[in-house]
Amino acid sequence: DHNLIANNIIANNKGYGVLISNGRTEYAKGEDPNNPADDLEFGKTDYNTLRQNSIYGNGDWDYLAPSGFTDTSVHKGIRLKEHDGDEPNLGMPRPTITKAYSNVVNGTATVAGGGPCAGCVIEVFVADATTDYGEGQTFIGGTTTLSNGSFALPISGRPAGTIITATVTDSNGNTSEFARNVAVEATAGPSPSPAPSPPPPKPVPTDKLYLPLIRRS
């Protein structure tokens, strides 16, 4: 819990760019005194934050899955891997980009229960466009959502047809997977009202040390 990955280049891996997975411990039947009827025990991980990273060129090979298994390409950049229906990062849904004009990107964000993600951080990226969802290769900018979960991020200098994607991070630091890609249009949209700048990411608690697991392909 409470891990922060920021301002990194995460690229050209055989597997996912970033895999956030609930932990699993295997026991022989009856070995676990707290759960004698089962041979698996799951640990939950939430509040994992990704901010302003460049993620591209990654694959969909899952080293936690059976041999020969490959996941769908919607997860290449960021993968929130669930066990028994329990998803990490509180199951933070992807944001939805509803329109990408030449001057503004509009969209919405929700929490896992379906309500609006108010005051959440939206980050928009130029996608590497190898999938329908991300990956986010070039950071464009960020904004915060309004009380109804909507957002409008001013952009400039992006030619029509540029493919963009986005992530959302809630106030507790749970970051989503990448949004479905949308192409920037040639026409301009309504100028957005000013929105608060995104807050800096919450620091990792100082009483614990978290070291990343780095696997080279």
mmCIF file with all atom_site columns, N, CA, C and O in Angstrom, residues 156-179:
data_model
loop_
_atom_site.group_PDB
_atom_site.id
_atom_site.type_symbol
_atom_site.label_atom_id
_atom_site.label_alt_id
_atom_site.label_comp_id
_atom_site.label_asym_id
_atom_site.label_entity_id
_atom_site.label_seq_id
_atom_site.pdbx_PDB_ins_code
_atom_site.Cartn_x
_atom_site.Cartn_y
_atom_site.Cartn_z
_atom_site.occupancy
_atom_site.B_iso_or_equiv
_atom_site.pdbx_formal_charge
_atom_site.auth_seq_id
_atom_site.auth_comp_id
_atom_site.auth_asym_id
_atom_site.auth_atom_id
_atom_site.pdbx_PDB_model_num
ATOM 1  N N  . SER A 1 156 ? -3.055 22.531 -26.256 1.00 0.00 ? 156 SER A N  1
ATOM 2  C CA . SER A 1 156 ? -2.693 23.301 -27.445 1.00 0.00 ? 156 SER A CA 1
ATOM 3  C C  . SER A 1 156 ? -1.559 22.584 -28.162 1.00 0.00 ? 156 SER A C  1
ATOM 4  O O  . SER A 1 156 ? -0.823 21.794 -27.563 1.00 0.00 ? 156 SER A O  1
ATOM 5  N N  . GLY A 1 157 ? -1.441 22.860 -29.453 1.00 0.00 ? 157 GLY A N  1
ATOM 6  C CA . GLY A 1 157 ? -0.322 22.328 -30.219 1.00 0.00 ? 157 GLY A CA 1
ATOM 7  C C  . GLY A 1 157 ? -0.410 20.861 -30.554 1.00 0.00 ? 157 GLY A C  1
ATOM 8  O O  . GLY A 1 157 ? 0.593  20.266 -30.959 1.00 0.00 ? 157 GLY A O  1
ATOM 9  N N  . ARG A 1 158 ? -1.595 20.258 -30.418 1.00 0.00 ? 158 ARG A N  1
ATOM 10 C CA . ARG A 1 158 ? -1.751 18.843 -30.748 1.00 0.00 ? 158 ARG A CA 1
ATOM 11 C C  . ARG A 1 158 ? -2.520 18.735 -32.063 1.00 0.00 ? 158 ARG A C  1
ATOM 12 O O  . ARG A 1 158 ? -3.694 19.106 -32.131 1.00 0.00 ? 158 ARG A O  1
ATOM 13 N N  . PRO A 1 159 ? -1.904 18.235 -33.117 1.00 0.00 ? 159 PRO A N  1
ATOM 14 C CA . PRO A 1 159 ? -2.576 18.164 -34.418 1.00 0.00 ? 159 PRO A CA 1
ATOM 15 C C  . PRO A 1 159 ? -3.810 17.271 -34.375 1.00 0.00 ? 159 PRO A C  1
ATOM 16 O O  . PRO A 1 159 ? -3.901 16.346 -33.558 1.00 0.00 ? 159 PRO A O  1
ATOM 17 N N  . ALA A 1 160 ? -4.752 17.559 -35.256 1.00 0.00 ? 160 ALA A N  1
ATOM 18 C CA . ALA A 1 160 ? -5.926 16.697 -35.378 1.00 0.00 ? 160 ALA A CA 1
ATOM 19 C C  . ALA A 1 160 ? -5.477 15.270 -35.676 1.00 0.00 ? 160 ALA A C  1
ATOM 20 O O  . ALA A 1 160 ? -4.559 15.038 -36.460 1.00 0.00 ? 160 ALA A O  1
ATOM 21 N N  . GLY A 1 161 ? -6.128 14.323 -35.026 1.00 0.00 ? 161 GLY A N  1
ATOM 22 C CA . GLY A 1 161 ? -5.770 12.922 -35.195 1.00 0.00 ? 161 GLY A CA 1
ATOM 23 C C  . GLY A 1 161 ? -4.823 12.397 -34.138 1.00 0.00 ? 161 GLY A C  1
ATOM 24 O O  . GLY A 1 161 ? -4.603 11.179 -34.056 1.00 0.00 ? 161 GLY A O  1
ATOM 25 N N  . THR A 1 162 ? -4.235 13.292 -33.328 1.00 0.00 ? 162 THR A N  1
ATOM 26 C CA . THR A 1 162 ? -3.381 12.835 -32.229 1.00 0.00 ? 162 THR A CA 1
ATOM 27 C C  . THR A 1 162 ? -4.197 11.963 -31.283 1.00 0.00 ? 162 THR A C  1
ATOM 28 O O  . THR A 1 162 ? -5.295 12.338 -30.873 1.00 0.00 ? 162 THR A O  1
ATOM 29 N N  . ILE A 1 163 ? -3.670 10.802 -30.935 1.00 0.00 ? 163 ILE A N  1
ATOM 30 C CA . ILE A 1 163 ? -4.386 9.874  -30.061 1.00 0.00 ? 163 ILE A CA 1
ATOM 31 C C  . ILE A 1 163 ? -3.997 10.155 -28.616 1.00 0.00 ? 163 ILE A C  1
ATOM 32 O O  . ILE A 1 163 ? -2.811 10.192 -28.277 1.00 0.00 ? 163 ILE A O  1
ATOM 33 N N  . ILE A 1 164 ? -5.004 10.346 -27.769 1.00 0.00 ? 164 ILE A N  1
ATOM 34 C CA . ILE A 1 164 ? -4.734 10.650 -26.369 1.00 0.00 ? 164 ILE A CA 1
ATOM 35 C C  . ILE A 1 164 ? -5.436 9.645  -25.459 1.00 0.00 ? 164 ILE A C  1
ATOM 36 O O  . ILE A 1 164 ? -6.392 8.974  -25.853 1.00 0.00 ? 164 ILE A O  1
ATOM 37 N N  . THR A 1 165 ? -4.942 9.567  -24.238 1.00 0.00 ? 165 THR A N  1
ATOM 38 C CA . THR A 1 165 ? -5.528 8.720  -23.204 1.00 0.00 ? 165 THR A CA 1
ATOM 39 C C  . THR A 1 165 ? -5.400 9.462  -21.877 1.00 0.00 ? 165 THR A C  1
ATOM 40 O O  . THR A 1 165 ? -4.897 10.586 -21.833 1.00 0.00 ? 165 THR A O  1
ATOM 41 N N  . ALA A 1 166 ? -5.854 8.841  -20.784 1.00 0.00 ? 166 ALA A N  1
ATOM 42 C CA . ALA A 1 166 ? -5.839 9.529  -19.491 1.00 0.00 ? 166 ALA A CA 1
ATOM 43 C C  . ALA A 1 166 ? -5.888 8.519  -18.355 1.00 0.00 ? 166 ALA A C  1
ATOM 44 O O  . ALA A 1 166 ? -6.279 7.358  -18.540 1.00 0.00 ? 166 ALA A O  1
ATOM 45 N N  . THR A 1 167 ? -5.491 8.972  -17.174 1.00 0.00 ? 167 THR A N  1
ATOM 46 C CA . THR A 1 167 ? -5.709 8.228  -15.934 1.00 0.00 ? 167 THR A CA 1
ATOM 47 C C  . THR A 1 167 ? -6.416 9.142  -14.943 1.00 0.00 ? 167 THR A C  1
ATOM 48 O O  . THR A 1 167 ? -6.431 10.366 -15.102 1.00 0.00 ? 167 THR A O  1
ATOM 49 N N  . VAL A 1 168 ? -6.982 8.537  -13.904 1.00 0.00 ? 168 VAL A N  1
ATOM 50 C CA . VAL A 1 168 ? -7.561 9.304  -12.806 1.00 0.00 ? 168 VAL A CA 1
ATOM 51 C C  . VAL A 1 168 ? -7.002 8.753  -11.501 1.00 0.00 ? 168 VAL A C  1
ATOM 52 O O  . VAL A 1 168 ? -6.799 7.541  -11.361 1.00 0.00 ? 168 VAL A O  1
ATOM 53 N N  . THR A 1 169 ? -6.737 9.647  -10.566 1.00 0.00 ? 169 THR A N  1
ATOM 54 C CA . THR A 1 169 ? -6.264 9.278  -9.231  1.00 0.00 ? 169 THR A CA 1
ATOM 55 C C  . THR A 1 169 ? -7.164 9.939  -8.209  1.00 0.00 ? 169 THR A C  1
ATOM 56 O O  . THR A 1 169 ? -7.361 11.159 -8.248  1.00 0.00 ? 169 THR A O  1
ATOM 57 N N  . ASP A 1 170 ? -7.728 9.144  -7.302  1.00 0.00 ? 170 ASP A N  1
ATOM 58 C CA . ASP A 1 170 ? -8.639 9.725  -6.321  1.00 0.00 ? 170 ASP A CA 1
ATOM 59 C C  . ASP A 1 170 ? -7.867 10.406 -5.196  1.00 0.00 ? 170 ASP A C  1
ATOM 60 O O  . ASP A 1 170 ? -6.631 10.405 -5.163  1.00 0.00 ? 170 ASP A O  1
ATOM 61 N N  . SER A 1 171 ? -8.599 10.997 -4.251  1.00 0.00 ? 171 SER A N  1
ATOM 62 C CA . SER A 1 171 ? -7.972 11.787 -3.188  1.00 0.00 ? 171 SER A CA 1
ATOM 63 C C  . SER A 1 171 ? -7.149 10.936 -2.231  1.00 0.00 ? 171 SER A C  1
ATOM 64 O O  . SER A 1 171 ? -6.341 11.466 -1.465  1.00 0.00 ? 171 SER A O  1
ATOM 65 N N  . ASN A 1 172 ? -7.339 9.612  -2.273  1.00 0.00 ? 172 ASN A N  1
ATOM 66 C CA . ASN A 1 172 ? -6.554 8.710  -1.429  1.00 0.00 ? 172 ASN A CA 1
ATOM 67 C C  . ASN A 1 172 ? -5.337 8.141  -2.142  1.00 0.00 ? 172 ASN A C  1
ATOM 68 O O  . ASN A 1 172 ? -4.600 7.344  -1.564  1.00 0.00 ? 172 ASN A O  1
ATOM 69 N N  . GLY A 1 173 ? -5.151 8.521  -3.415  1.00 0.00 ? 173 GLY A N  1
ATOM 70 C CA . GLY A 1 173 ? -3.965 8.079  -4.139  1.00 0.00 ? 173 GLY A CA 1
ATOM 71 C C  . GLY A 1 173 ? -4.134 6.827  -4.963  1.00 0.00 ? 173 GLY A C  1
ATOM 72 O O  . GLY A 1 173 ? -3.141 6.233  -5.389  1.00 0.00 ? 173 GLY A O  1
ATOM 73 N N  . ASN A 1 174 ? -5.371 6.401  -5.226  1.00 0.00 ? 174 ASN A N  1
ATOM 74 C CA . ASN A 1 174 ? -5.608 5.219  -6.054  1.00 0.00 ? 174 ASN A CA 1
ATOM 75 C C  . ASN A 1 174 ? -5.667 5.616  -7.529  1.00 0.00 ? 174 ASN A C  1
ATOM 76 O O  . ASN A 1 174 ? -6.565 6.361  -7.935  1.00 0.00 ? 174 ASN A O  1
ATOM 77 N N  . THR A 1 175 ? -4.727 5.131  -8.321  1.00 0.00 ? 175 THR A N  1
ATOM 78 C CA . THR A 1 175 ? -4.679 5.456  -9.747  1.00 0.00 ? 175 THR A CA 1
ATOM 79 C C  . THR A 1 175 ? -5.332 4.348  -10.564 1.00 0.00 ? 175 THR A C  1
ATOM 80 O O  . THR A 1 175 ? -5.171 3.162  -10.268 1.00 0.00 ? 175 THR A O  1
ATOM 81 N N  . SER A 1 176 ? -6.028 4.747  -11.616 1.00 0.00 ? 176 SER A N  1
ATOM 82 C CA . SER A 1 176 ? -6.730 3.817  -12.497 1.00 0.00 ? 176 SER A CA 1
ATOM 83 C C  . SER A 1 176 ? -5.804 3.287  -13.590 1.00 0.00 ? 176 SER A C  1
ATOM 84 O O  . SER A 1 176 ? -4.657 3.720  -13.741 1.00 0.00 ? 176 SER A O  1
ATOM 85 N N  . GLU A 1 177 ? -6.334 2.371  -14.379 1.00 0.00 ? 177 GLU A N  1
ATOM 86 C CA . GLU A 1 177 ? -5.717 1.997  -15.645 1.00 0.00 ? 177 GLU A CA 1
ATOM 87 C C  . GLU A 1 177 ? -5.981 3.110  -16.658 1.00 0.00 ? 177 GLU A C  1
ATOM 88 O O  . GLU A 1 177 ? -6.709 4.061  -16.386 1.00 0.00 ? 177 GLU A O  1
ATOM 89 N N  . PHE A 1 178 ? -5.395 2.984  -17.854 1.00 0.00 ? 178 PHE A N  1
ATOM 90 C CA . PHE A 1 178 ? -5.562 4.016  -18.876 1.00 0.00 ? 178 PHE A CA 1
ATOM 91 C C  . PHE A 1 178 ? -6.964 3.990  -19.479 1.00 0.00 ? 178 PHE A C  1
ATOM 92 O O  . PHE A 1 178 ? -7.574 2.935  -19.658 1.00 0.00 ? 178 PHE A O  1
ATOM 93 N N  . ALA A 1 179 ? -7.449 5.186  -19.825 1.00 0.00 ? 179 ALA A N  1
ATOM 94 C CA . ALA A 1 179 ? -8.750 5.339  -20.468 1.00 0.00 ? 179 ALA A CA 1
ATOM 95 C C  . ALA A 1 179 ? -8.701 4.859  -21.912 1.00 0.00 ? 179 ALA A C  1
ATOM 96 O O  . ALA A 1 179 ? -7.627 4.721  -22.511 1.00 0.00 ? 179 ALA A O  1
#
